[in-house]
PDB file of C-alpha atoms in Angstrom:
ATOM      1  CA  SER A 175      24.720 167.447 -73.038  1.00 46.00           C
ATOM      2  CA  ASN A 176      22.027 169.515 -74.765  1.00 44.00           C
ATOM      3  CA  ASN A 177      20.458 170.243 -71.377  1.00 43.00           C
ATOM      4  CA  ASN A 178      23.801 171.494 -70.069  1.00 44.00           C
ATOM      5  CA  ASN A 179      24.161 173.748 -73.111  1.00 44.00           C
ATOM      6  CA  ASN A 180      20.592 175.009 -72.691  1.00 41.00           C
ATOM      7  CA  ASN A 181      21.186 175.716 -68.989  1.00 39.00           C
ATOM      8  CA  ARG A 182      24.429 177.512 -69.844  1.00 42.00           C
ATOM      9  CA  ASN A 183      22.657 179.542 -72.550  1.00 41.00           C
ATOM     10  CA  ASN A 184      19.830 180.453 -70.158  1.00 38.00           C
ATOM     11  CA  SER A 185      22.357 181.426 -67.489  1.00 38.00           C
ATOM     12  CA  ASN A 186      24.275 183.573 -69.976  1.00 40.00           C
ATOM     13  CA  ARG A 187      21.022 185.171 -71.160  1.00 39.00           C
ATOM     14  CA  ASN A 188      20.004 185.958 -67.556  1.00 40.00           C
ATOM     15  CA  ASN A 189      23.424 187.465 -66.841  1.00 43.00           C
ATOM     16  CA  LYS A 190      23.190 189.509 -70.042  1.00 45.00           C
ATOM     17  CA  ASP A 191      19.692 190.727 -69.045  1.00 48.00           C
ATOM     18  CA  ASN A 192      20.970 191.704 -65.582  1.00 49.00           C
ATOM     19  CA  ASN A 193      23.920 193.546 -67.135  1.00 53.00           C
ATOM     20  CA  ASN A 194      21.550 195.329 -69.540  1.00 58.00           C
ATOM     21  CA  ASN A 195      19.384 196.426 -66.597  1.00 60.00           C
ATOM     22  CA  VAL A 196      22.434 197.768 -64.758  1.00 62.00           C
ATOM     23  CA  ASN A 197      23.619 199.595 -67.865  1.00 65.00           C
ATOM     24  CA  SER A 198      20.112 200.924 -68.477  1.00 82.00           C
ATOM     25  CA  ALA A 199      19.839 202.085 -64.860  1.00 81.00           C
ATOM     26  CA  LYS A 200      23.145 203.933 -65.181  1.00 87.00           C
ATOM     27  CA  SER A 201      21.952 205.425 -68.450  1.00 89.00           C
ATOM     28  CA  LEU A 202      18.660 206.556 -66.883  1.00 87.00           C
ATOM     29  CA  LEU A 203      20.501 208.073 -63.932  1.00 88.00           C
ATOM     30  CA  LYS A 204      22.846 209.945 -66.239  1.00 90.00           C
ATOM     31  CA  LYS A 205      20.006 211.139 -68.470  1.00 91.00           C
ATOM     32  CA  TYR A 206      17.369 212.014 -65.847  1.00 92.00           C
ATOM     33  CA  GLY A 207      19.361 212.467 -62.625  1.00 90.00           C
ATOM     34  CA  ILE A 208      17.097 213.292 -59.691  1.00 92.00           C
ATOM     35  CA  ALA A 209      13.982 212.255 -61.629  1.00 93.00           C
ATOM     36  CA  TYR A 210      15.358 208.704 -61.902  1.00 93.00           C
ATOM     37  CA  LEU A 211      16.075 208.647 -58.179  1.00 93.00           C
ATOM     38  CA  ALA A 212      12.639 210.138 -57.417  1.00 94.00           C
ATOM     39  CA  THR A 213      11.135 207.225 -59.364  1.00 94.00           C
ATOM     40  CA  SER A 214      13.321 204.268 -58.440  1.00 93.00           C
ATOM     41  CA  ILE A 215      13.682 204.902 -54.695  1.00 94.00           C
ATOM     42  CA  PRO A 216       9.927 205.069 -53.933  1.00 95.00           C
ATOM     43  CA  LEU A 217       9.345 201.963 -56.092  1.00 95.00           C
ATOM     44  CA  ALA A 218      12.092 200.141 -54.164  1.00 95.00           C
ATOM     45  CA  LEU A 219      10.627 201.226 -50.812  1.00 96.00           C
ATOM     46  CA  LEU A 220       7.178 200.085 -51.913  1.00 96.00           C
ATOM     47  CA  SER A 221       8.578 196.760 -53.131  1.00 94.00           C
ATOM     48  CA  PHE A 222      10.423 196.086 -49.888  1.00 95.00           C
ATOM     49  CA  SER A 223       7.386 197.119 -47.800  1.00 96.00           C
ATOM     50  CA  ILE A 224       5.133 194.754 -49.720  1.00 94.00           C
ATOM     51  CA  CYS A 225       7.659 191.895 -49.435  1.00 90.00           C
ATOM     52  CA  TYR A 226       8.076 192.520 -45.702  1.00 92.00           C
ATOM     53  CA  ALA A 227       4.321 192.639 -45.068  1.00 94.00           C
ATOM     54  CA  LEU A 228       3.766 189.421 -47.031  1.00 91.00           C
ATOM     55  CA  VAL A 229       6.624 187.559 -45.311  1.00 89.00           C
ATOM     56  CA  ASP A 230       5.477 188.857 -41.913  1.00 90.00           C
ATOM     57  CA  ARG A 231       2.026 187.379 -42.593  1.00 93.00           C
ATOM     58  CA  GLY A 232       3.557 183.989 -43.369  1.00 88.00           C
ATOM     59  CA  ILE A 233       3.308 184.112 -47.161  1.00 88.00           C
ATOM     60  CA  ASP A 234       6.102 182.263 -48.971  1.00 83.00           C
ATOM     61  CA  VAL A 235       7.227 185.180 -51.157  1.00 80.00           C
ATOM     62  CA  SER A 236      10.411 183.369 -52.228  1.00 76.00           C
ATOM     63  CA  GLY A 237       8.339 180.378 -53.335  1.00 79.00           C
ATOM     64  CA  ILE A 238       5.882 182.581 -55.225  1.00 79.00           C
ATOM     65  CA  LEU A 239       8.692 184.381 -57.064  1.00 75.00           C
ATOM     66  CA  HIS A 240      10.249 181.035 -57.968  1.00 76.00           C
ATOM     67  CA  SER A 241       7.078 179.204 -59.023  1.00 79.00           C
ATOM     68  CA  THR A 242       5.401 182.017 -60.954  1.00 73.00           C
ATOM     69  CA  LEU A 243       8.334 183.938 -62.419  1.00 70.00           C
ATOM     70  CA  GLY A 244      11.269 181.536 -62.138  1.00 73.00           C
ATOM     71  CA  ILE A 245      13.129 184.008 -59.909  1.00 70.00           C
ATOM     72  CA  ASP A 246      15.319 182.352 -57.290  1.00 70.00           C
ATOM     73  CA  THR A 247      16.207 183.969 -53.982  1.00 68.00           C
ATOM     74  CA  ASP A 248      18.950 182.986 -51.584  1.00 63.00           C
ATOM     75  CA  ALA A 249      16.612 183.333 -48.581  1.00 58.00           C
ATOM     76  CA  ALA A 250      16.873 180.420 -46.191  1.00 56.00           C
ATOM     77  CA  ASN A 251      13.795 179.089 -44.420  1.00 57.00           C
ATOM     78  CA  ASN A 252      15.271 179.862 -41.007  1.00 59.00           C
ATOM     79  CA  ALA A 253      16.254 183.471 -41.835  1.00 71.00           C
ATOM     80  CA  GLY A 254      14.414 186.325 -40.177  1.00 82.00           C
ATOM     81  CA  THR A 255      11.524 188.253 -41.702  1.00 85.00           C
ATOM     82  CA  PHE A 256      13.729 191.195 -42.692  1.00 87.00           C
ATOM     83  CA  ALA A 257      16.319 188.973 -44.404  1.00 84.00           C
ATOM     84  CA  ILE A 258      13.726 186.973 -46.337  1.00 83.00           C
ATOM     85  CA  ALA A 259      11.847 190.136 -47.346  1.00 87.00           C
ATOM     86  CA  TYR A 260      15.097 191.785 -48.459  1.00 87.00           C
ATOM     87  CA  ALA A 261      16.139 188.740 -50.505  1.00 84.00           C
ATOM     88  CA  ALA A 262      12.709 188.610 -52.164  1.00 85.00           C
ATOM     89  CA  HIS A 263      12.825 192.369 -52.798  1.00 89.00           C
ATOM     90  CA  LYS A 264      16.262 192.092 -54.441  1.00 87.00           C
ATOM     91  CA  ALA A 265      15.146 189.082 -56.494  1.00 84.00           C
ATOM     92  CA  ALA A 266      12.129 191.067 -57.695  1.00 85.00           C
ATOM     93  CA  SER A 267      14.349 193.817 -59.122  1.00 88.00           C
ATOM     94  CA  PRO A 268      13.629 192.758 -62.739  1.00 88.00           C
ATOM     95  CA  ILE A 269       9.926 193.313 -61.993  1.00 88.00           C
ATOM     96  CA  ARG A 270      10.556 196.876 -60.750  1.00 90.00           C
ATOM     97  CA  PHE A 271      12.782 197.973 -63.600  1.00 91.00           C
ATOM     98  CA  PRO A 272      10.224 198.261 -66.453  1.00 92.00           C
ATOM     99  CA  PRO A 273       7.902 200.551 -64.442  1.00 93.00           C
ATOM    100  CA  THR A 274      10.941 202.639 -63.501  1.00 93.00           C
ATOM    101  CA  VAL A 275      11.849 203.015 -67.185  1.00 91.00           C
ATOM    102  CA  VAL A 276       8.288 204.038 -68.062  1.00 93.00           C
ATOM    103  CA  LEU A 277       7.720 206.365 -65.109  1.00 94.00           C
ATOM    104  CA  THR A 278      11.068 208.194 -65.019  1.00 94.00           C
ATOM    105  CA  PRO A 279      10.370 210.446 -68.066  1.00 93.00           C
ATOM    106  CA  ILE A 280       6.926 211.226 -66.634  1.00 94.00           C
ATOM    107  CA  VAL A 281       8.390 212.167 -63.252  1.00 94.00           C
ATOM    108  CA  ALA A 282      11.060 214.246 -65.035  1.00 94.00           C
ATOM    109  CA  LYS A 283       8.364 216.155 -66.898  1.00 93.00           C
ATOM    110  CA  ILE A 284       6.330 216.716 -63.717  1.00 93.00           C
ATOM    111  CA  ILE A 285       9.296 218.114 -61.798  1.00 92.00           C
ATOM    112  CA  GLY A 286      10.582 220.086 -64.790  1.00 89.00           C
ATOM    113  CA  LYS A 287      13.800 218.106 -65.210  1.00 85.00           C
ATOM    114  CA  GLU A 288      14.942 218.200 -68.813  1.00 85.00           C
ATOM    115  CA  PRO A 289      16.718 214.977 -69.824  1.00 84.00           C
ATOM    116  CA  SER A 290      20.362 215.496 -70.645  1.00 84.00           C
ATOM    117  CA  GLU A 291      21.839 214.016 -73.793  1.00 73.00           C
ATOM    118  CA  GLU A 292      24.020 210.942 -73.428  1.00 58.00           C
ATOM    119  CA  GLY A 293      27.555 212.067 -72.777  1.00 44.00           C
ATOM    120  CA  ASP A 294      26.550 215.699 -72.148  1.00 45.00           C
ATOM    121  CA  ASP A 295      28.085 216.304 -68.731  1.00 45.00           C
ATOM    122  CA  ASP A 296      27.230 220.036 -68.634  1.00 42.00           C
ATOM    123  CA  ALA A 297      23.449 219.614 -68.930  1.00 42.00           C
ATOM    124  CA  ASP A 298      21.179 220.019 -65.877  1.00 40.00           C
TER     125      ASP A 298
END
């Protein structure tokens, strides 16, 4: 019974973390606009490219994510390279988010994008 409660608590914690990341992503997009996109899109493309290259070379990316980080993917063994790479890329989203949070203000500064205040819809 304790194990079931622990599993439920871990599941709730993971869902809460995922919801926090989504809310934080929305907040970053609202605050930094194009600078957030200029940070997150290249990181996503890089992530997918790395996953694809690894899967294409026969590396069990899904297994690595599960064994080292406890991240599960829904990729089946008989799925194609693209599908497995995409599933691994999506599962690795929590790994990409912290660098996005750190790099977005830097990118904003480089491109001259002033962050808008939360709730300030008229700001650039």
